[in-house]
Amino acid sequence: MKTGLHQHTSLRQDLRINPRLYQAMDLLYMPLLDLQQHLKQELLGNPFLELLEPEEETEAPAPEQKVEEKEKSGDDEPDWEAILLDDRTEHGVPSGTLGGTQEYVEPVSVESKDLIDHLRDQTRMLDLSPRQQLLCEEFLGNVGEDGYLQASLEEIVKGANQLLEEHAAESELDLSVTPYTLADAEAMLAIIQQLDPPGIGARNLRECLLLQMESQKRTDTLVYRLVKEAFDDLIAHRWSDLGKRFGLAPDEVQRAADELARLDPKPGLQHSAANDAYIIPDLIVDKIDDKYHVFLNDGGLPRLRISRTYQDIARDKKKYDTESKEFINQRLNSAHWMIQAIEQRRQTMLKVMNFIVDRQRDFFEKGIEYLKPLTLREVADVISMHESTVSRVTNEKYVQTPRGLLPLKFFFSSGLTTTTGEDASARSIKAQIQKMVDDENPKDPLTDQQIVQMFEQRGVKIARRTVAKYRDQLGILPARMRKRL
């Protein structure tokens, strides 16, 4: 076998994606707010792009006549004095408009206190020693967003003792170096659990419910006894067993258990620090004269155009050298491409949404039960685009419809076969299951098999395990636990 270096020629085809195509795909992927920020950055980085103000879309006739006269004169030299002294009146904007424009400040939500801040404000009003304050801070640091204690008392004691040693060495406060004990932790936990909201600092759901009922002075009620003495049977809905144990009728036990619905299983969420989420729809579907129309909600999107000043400079090829020429051509081409890419994005989104509206007209007319199954491939085949392109168009996009504000992904779901040969959307099936359960007899709730049989009567083939899966996703309990006595 002979080794060595050899040269040879060959022909082959490669698919390479240029940077502009990558950028075009990113533009499709961007929601409206992200696209606004991206275009603002492009305006700052490319001098050949300028913002087209709404007032400039309809220009006055007199300036146009001046421009035509200038072009006829054959003078290609830019009037730099006119450009520098331009007060934009030639674009139909009154003199002084820009200088007198008030700066717009977008309103933002004021930061509110979270759960820990709410608890800390209450502990500061308590008469606690420095040693107790240190242990209290350790407890507050282990309270989760839902209000439950996230660590055991042993772990809290261990962490507090470490802090105690550090503070005793560094702080000038008169802190005792005696380590914390479980008794200290239990005493502090009792203090924490007396704070607002009721149920805070609980270690499990049972303790949370008991704390709330204790704060309401309901320790002498049947439901308090049920939670305290037979919580496992209570959450399993064993009404007959509980009735025998407490000498009551099963329906009395069930009515007592219904009072638990008035309590909050996650009291800490009342003071959640979750940020407000603002959704601006990218598309709007409106019904006009019995026909659905699709509009792009891009009124707040910057309108771009090629700067006329830089266009004039680019035409005068004698005024710049080779290096400047390369820069100007690059920026000018980039500006043209950006404007075309934005328009292509608009057209693609309209194509996708128009097809969705045509396919899902029954949903818009009658509701979710009439939602048809739809896949990305079906849309891609109809609008003659790749499936990945449709995926980017629908990702994180929202549409305002007569049925509410919906993500575009809402309209895509798998389907089940019917006896008529048509398909039924999975979301439609879930909506029908929810309606069946809402309309059932509480004393004789529908089993999963009975729901399967009801679908068979409607011509829908569905397995019992599929019904059980959809029921769990909807948060519906099994028939045994929904039964009312």
Coordinates of N, CA, C and O in Angstrom, one line a residue, residues 181-269:
T181 N -30.9 24.9 68.9 CA -31.4 23.5 69.1 C -32.7 23.3 68.3 O -33.3 24.3 67.8
L182 N -33.2 22.1 68.2 CA -34.5 21.8 67.6 C -35.6 22.5 68.3 O -36.6 23.0 67.7
A183 N -35.5 22.7 69.6 CA -36.5 23.3 70.4 C -36.6 24.8 70.0 O -37.7 25.4 69.9
D184 N -35.4 25.4 69.8 CA -35.4 26.8 69.3 C -36.1 26.9 67.9 O -36.8 27.9 67.7
A185 N -35.8 26.0 67.0 CA -36.4 26.0 65.7 C -37.9 25.8 65.8 O -38.6 26.5 65.0
E186 N -38.3 24.9 66.6 CA -39.8 24.7 66.7 C -40.5 25.9 67.3 O -41.6 26.3 66.8
A187 N -39.9 26.6 68.2 CA -40.5 27.8 68.8 C -40.5 28.9 67.7 O -41.5 29.6 67.6
M188 N -39.5 29.0 66.9 CA -39.5 30.1 65.9 C -40.5 29.7 64.8 O -41.1 30.6 64.2
L189 N -40.6 28.4 64.5 CA -41.6 28.0 63.4 C -43.0 28.4 63.9 O -43.8 28.8 63.0
A190 N -43.3 28.2 65.2 CA -44.6 28.6 65.7 C -44.8 30.1 65.5 O -46.0 30.5 65.2
I191 N -43.8 30.9 65.6 CA -43.9 32.3 65.4 C -44.1 32.6 63.9 O -45.0 33.4 63.5
I192 N -43.4 32.0 63.0 CA -43.5 32.2 61.6 C -44.9 31.8 61.1 O -45.5 32.5 60.3
Q193 N -45.4 30.7 61.7 CA -46.7 30.2 61.2 C -47.9 31.1 61.7 O -49.0 30.8 61.3
Q194 N -47.6 32.0 62.5 CA -48.7 33.0 63.0 C -48.8 34.2 62.1 O -49.6 35.1 62.3
L195 N -47.8 34.3 61.1 CA -47.8 35.5 60.2 C -48.9 35.4 59.2 O -49.5 34.3 59.0
D196 N -49.1 36.5 58.5 CA -50.0 36.5 57.4 C -49.3 36.3 56.1 O -48.1 36.7 55.9
P197 N -49.8 35.5 55.1 CA -51.2 34.9 55.1 C -51.2 33.6 55.9 O -50.2 33.0 56.1
P198 N -52.4 33.3 56.4 CA -52.6 32.0 57.2 C -52.1 30.8 56.4 O -52.4 30.7 55.2
G199 N -51.4 29.9 57.1 CA -51.0 28.7 56.4 C -49.5 28.8 56.0 O -48.9 27.9 55.4
I200 N -48.9 30.0 56.2 CA -47.5 30.2 55.8 C -46.6 29.4 56.7 O -46.8 29.2 57.9
G201 N -45.5 28.9 56.1 CA -44.5 28.1 56.9 C -44.9 26.7 57.1 O -44.2 26.0 57.9
A202 N -46.0 26.2 56.5 CA -46.4 24.8 56.7 C -45.4 23.9 56.0 O -44.7 24.2 55.0
R203 N -45.3 22.7 56.5 CA -44.4 21.7 55.9 C -45.0 20.7 55.0 O -44.4 20.0 54.3
N204 N -46.4 20.7 55.0 CA -47.1 19.9 54.1 C -48.5 20.4 53.9 O -48.9 21.4 54.6
L205 N -49.3 19.8 53.1 CA -50.7 20.3 52.8 C -51.6 20.2 54.0 O -52.4 21.1 54.4
R206 N -51.4 19.1 54.7 CA -52.3 18.9 55.9 C -52.0 20.0 57.0 O -53.0 20.6 57.5
E207 N -50.7 20.3 57.2 CA -50.4 21.3 58.2 C -50.9 22.7 57.7 O -51.4 23.5 58.5
C208 N -50.8 22.9 56.4 CA -51.3 24.2 55.8 C -52.8 24.4 56.1 O -53.2 25.5 56.5
L209 N -53.6 23.4 55.8 CA -55.0 23.5 56.0 C -55.4 23.6 57.5 O -56.3 24.4 57.8
L210 N -54.6 22.9 58.4 CA -54.9 23.1 59.8 C -54.6 24.5 60.3 O -55.4 25.1 61.1
L211 N -53.5 25.1 59.8 CA -53.2 26.4 60.2 C -54.2 27.4 59.8 O -54.5 28.4 60.5
Q212 N -54.7 27.2 58.6 CA -55.8 28.2 58.1 C -57.1 28.1 58.9 O -57.7 29.1 59.2
M213 N -57.4 26.8 59.3 CA -58.6 26.7 60.1 C -58.4 27.2 61.5 O -59.4 27.7 62.1
E214 N -57.2 27.0 62.0 CA -56.9 27.5 63.4 C -57.0 29.0 63.4 O -57.5 29.6 64.4
S215 N -56.6 29.7 62.3 CA -56.6 31.2 62.3 C -58.1 31.6 62.1 O -58.4 32.8 62.5
Q216 N -59.0 30.8 61.6 CA -60.4 31.1 61.5 C -61.2 30.6 62.7 O -62.4 30.7 62.7
K217 N -60.5 30.1 63.7 CA -61.2 29.6 65.0 C -62.2 28.5 64.7 O -63.3 28.5 65.2
R218 N -61.8 27.6 63.8 CA -62.7 26.5 63.4 C -62.1 25.1 63.9 O -62.3 24.1 63.3
T219 N -61.4 25.1 65.1 CA -60.8 23.9 65.6 C -61.9 22.9 66.1 O -61.6 21.8 66.3
D220 N -63.1 23.4 66.3 CA -64.1 22.5 66.9 C -65.1 22.0 65.8 O -66.1 21.4 66.1
T221 N -64.7 22.1 64.5 CA -65.5 21.7 63.4 C -65.2 20.2 63.0 O -64.1 19.7 63.3
L222 N -66.1 19.6 62.3 CA -65.9 18.3 61.8 C -64.7 18.2 60.8 O -63.9 17.3 60.8
V223 N -64.7 19.2 59.9 CA -63.6 19.2 58.8 C -62.3 19.3 59.5 O -61.3 18.7 59.0
Y224 N -62.1 20.0 60.6 CA -60.8 20.1 61.3 C -60.4 18.7 61.8 O -59.3 18.3 61.7
R225 N -61.4 18.0 62.3 CA -61.1 16.7 62.8 C -60.7 15.7 61.7 O -59.8 14.9 61.8
L226 N -61.4 15.9 60.6 CA -61.1 15.0 59.4 C -59.7 15.2 58.9 O -59.0 14.3 58.6
V227 N -59.3 16.5 58.8 CA -58.0 16.8 58.3 C -56.9 16.4 59.4 O -55.9 15.8 59.0
K228 N -57.2 16.6 60.6 CA -56.2 16.3 61.6 C -56.0 14.8 61.9 O -54.9 14.3 62.1
E229 N -57.2 14.0 61.9 CA -57.1 12.6 62.3 C -57.2 11.6 61.2 O -56.8 10.5 61.3
A230 N -57.7 12.0 60.0 CA -57.9 11.0 58.9 C -57.7 11.7 57.5 O -58.5 11.6 56.6
F231 N -56.5 12.4 57.4 CA -56.3 13.1 56.2 C -56.1 12.2 55.0 O -56.6 12.5 53.9
D232 N -55.5 11.1 55.1 CA -55.3 10.1 54.0 C -56.6 9.6 53.4 O -56.8 9.6 52.2
D233 N -57.5 9.2 54.3 CA -58.8 8.8 53.9 C -59.6 9.9 53.3 O -60.4 9.7 52.3
L234 N -59.4 11.1 53.8 CA -60.1 12.3 53.3 C -59.7 12.6 51.8 O -60.6 12.8 51.0
I235 N -58.5 12.7 51.5 CA -58.1 13.0 50.2 C -58.3 11.9 49.2 O -58.4 12.1 48.0
A236 N -58.6 10.6 49.7 CA -58.9 9.5 48.9 C -60.4 9.4 48.7 O -60.9 8.4 48.0
H237 N -61.2 10.3 49.3 CA -62.7 10.3 49.2 C -63.3 9.0 49.7 O -64.3 8.5 49.1
R238 N -62.8 8.5 50.8 CA -63.4 7.3 51.4 C -64.5 7.7 52.3 O -64.4 7.6 53.6
W239 N -65.6 8.1 51.8 CA -66.7 8.7 52.6 C -67.3 7.6 53.5 O -67.6 7.9 54.7
S240 N -67.5 6.5 53.0 CA -68.2 5.4 53.8 C -67.3 5.0 55.0 O -67.8 4.9 56.1
D241 N -66.0 4.8 54.7 CA -65.1 4.5 55.8 C -65.0 5.6 56.9 O -65.0 5.3 58.1
L242 N -65.0 6.8 56.4 CA -64.9 7.9 57.4 C -66.2 8.1 58.1 O -66.2 8.4 59.3
G243 N -67.4 7.8 57.5 CA -68.7 7.8 58.2 C -68.7 6.8 59.3 O -69.2 7.1 60.4
K244 N -68.3 5.6 59.0 CA -68.3 4.6 60.1 C -67.3 5.0 61.2 O -67.6 4.7 62.4
R245 N -66.2 5.5 60.9 CA -65.2 5.9 61.9 C -65.7 7.0 62.8 O -65.4 6.9 64.0
F246 N -66.4 8.0 62.3 CA -66.8 9.1 63.1 C -68.3 9.0 63.4 O -68.8 10.0 64.0
G247 N -69.0 7.9 63.1 CA -70.4 7.8 63.4 C -71.3 8.7 62.7 O -72.2 9.3 63.2
L248 N -71.0 9.0 61.4 CA -71.8 9.9 60.6 C -72.2 9.2 59.3 O -71.7 8.2 58.9
A249 N -73.2 9.8 58.7 CA -73.6 9.4 57.3 C -72.5 9.8 56.3 O -71.9 10.8 56.5
P250 N -72.3 9.0 55.3 CA -71.3 9.3 54.3 C -71.5 10.7 53.6 O -70.6 11.4 53.4
D251 N -72.8 11.1 53.4 CA -73.0 12.4 52.7 C -72.7 13.5 53.7 O -72.3 14.6 53.2
E252 N -72.8 13.3 55.0 CA -72.4 14.4 55.9 C -70.9 14.6 55.9 O -70.4 15.7 55.9
V253 N -70.2 13.5 55.8 CA -68.7 13.6 55.7 C -68.3 14.3 54.4 O -67.4 15.2 54.4
Q254 N -69.0 14.0 53.3 CA -68.7 14.7 52.0 C -69.0 16.1 52.1 O -68.2 17.0 51.6
R255 N -70.1 16.5 52.7 CA -70.4 18.0 52.8 C -69.4 18.7 53.6 O -69.1 19.9 53.4
A256 N -68.9 18.0 54.7 CA -67.9 18.7 55.5 C -66.6 18.9 54.7 O -65.9 19.9 54.9
A257 N -66.3 17.9 53.9 CA -65.0 17.9 53.2 C -65.1 19.0 52.1 O -64.1 19.6 51.7
D258 N -66.3 19.4 51.6 CA -66.5 20.4 50.6 C -66.0 21.8 51.1 O -65.7 22.6 50.4
E259 N -66.0 21.9 52.5 CA -65.5 23.2 53.0 C -64.1 23.5 52.8 O -63.6 24.6 52.9
L260 N -63.3 22.4 52.5 CA -61.9 22.6 52.2 C -61.6 23.4 51.0 O -60.6 24.0 50.8
A261 N -62.6 23.4 50.1 CA -62.5 24.1 48.8 C -62.3 25.6 49.1 O -61.9 26.4 48.2
R262 N -62.8 26.1 50.2 CA -62.7 27.5 50.6 C -61.3 27.9 51.0 O -61.0 29.1 51.2
L263 N -60.4 27.0 51.3 CA -59.1 27.2 51.8 C -58.1 27.3 50.7 O -58.4 26.8 49.6
D264 N -57.0 27.9 50.9 CA -56.0 28.1 49.9 C -54.8 27.1 50.1 O -54.1 27.2 51.1
P265 N -54.7 26.2 49.1 CA -53.6 25.2 49.3 C -52.2 25.7 49.1 O -51.2 25.1 49.5
K266 N -52.1 26.9 48.5 CA -50.8 27.5 48.3 C -50.9 29.0 48.7 O -50.9 29.9 47.8
P267 N -50.9 29.3 49.9 CA -51.1 30.7 50.4 C -50.1 31.7 50.0 O -50.3 32.9 49.8
G268 N -48.8 31.2 49.7 CA -47.8 32.1 49.4 C -47.9 32.8 48.1 O -47.4 33.9 47.8
L269 N -48.7 32.2 47.2 CA -48.9 32.8 45.8 C -49.7 34.1 45.8 O -49.7 34.8 44.8

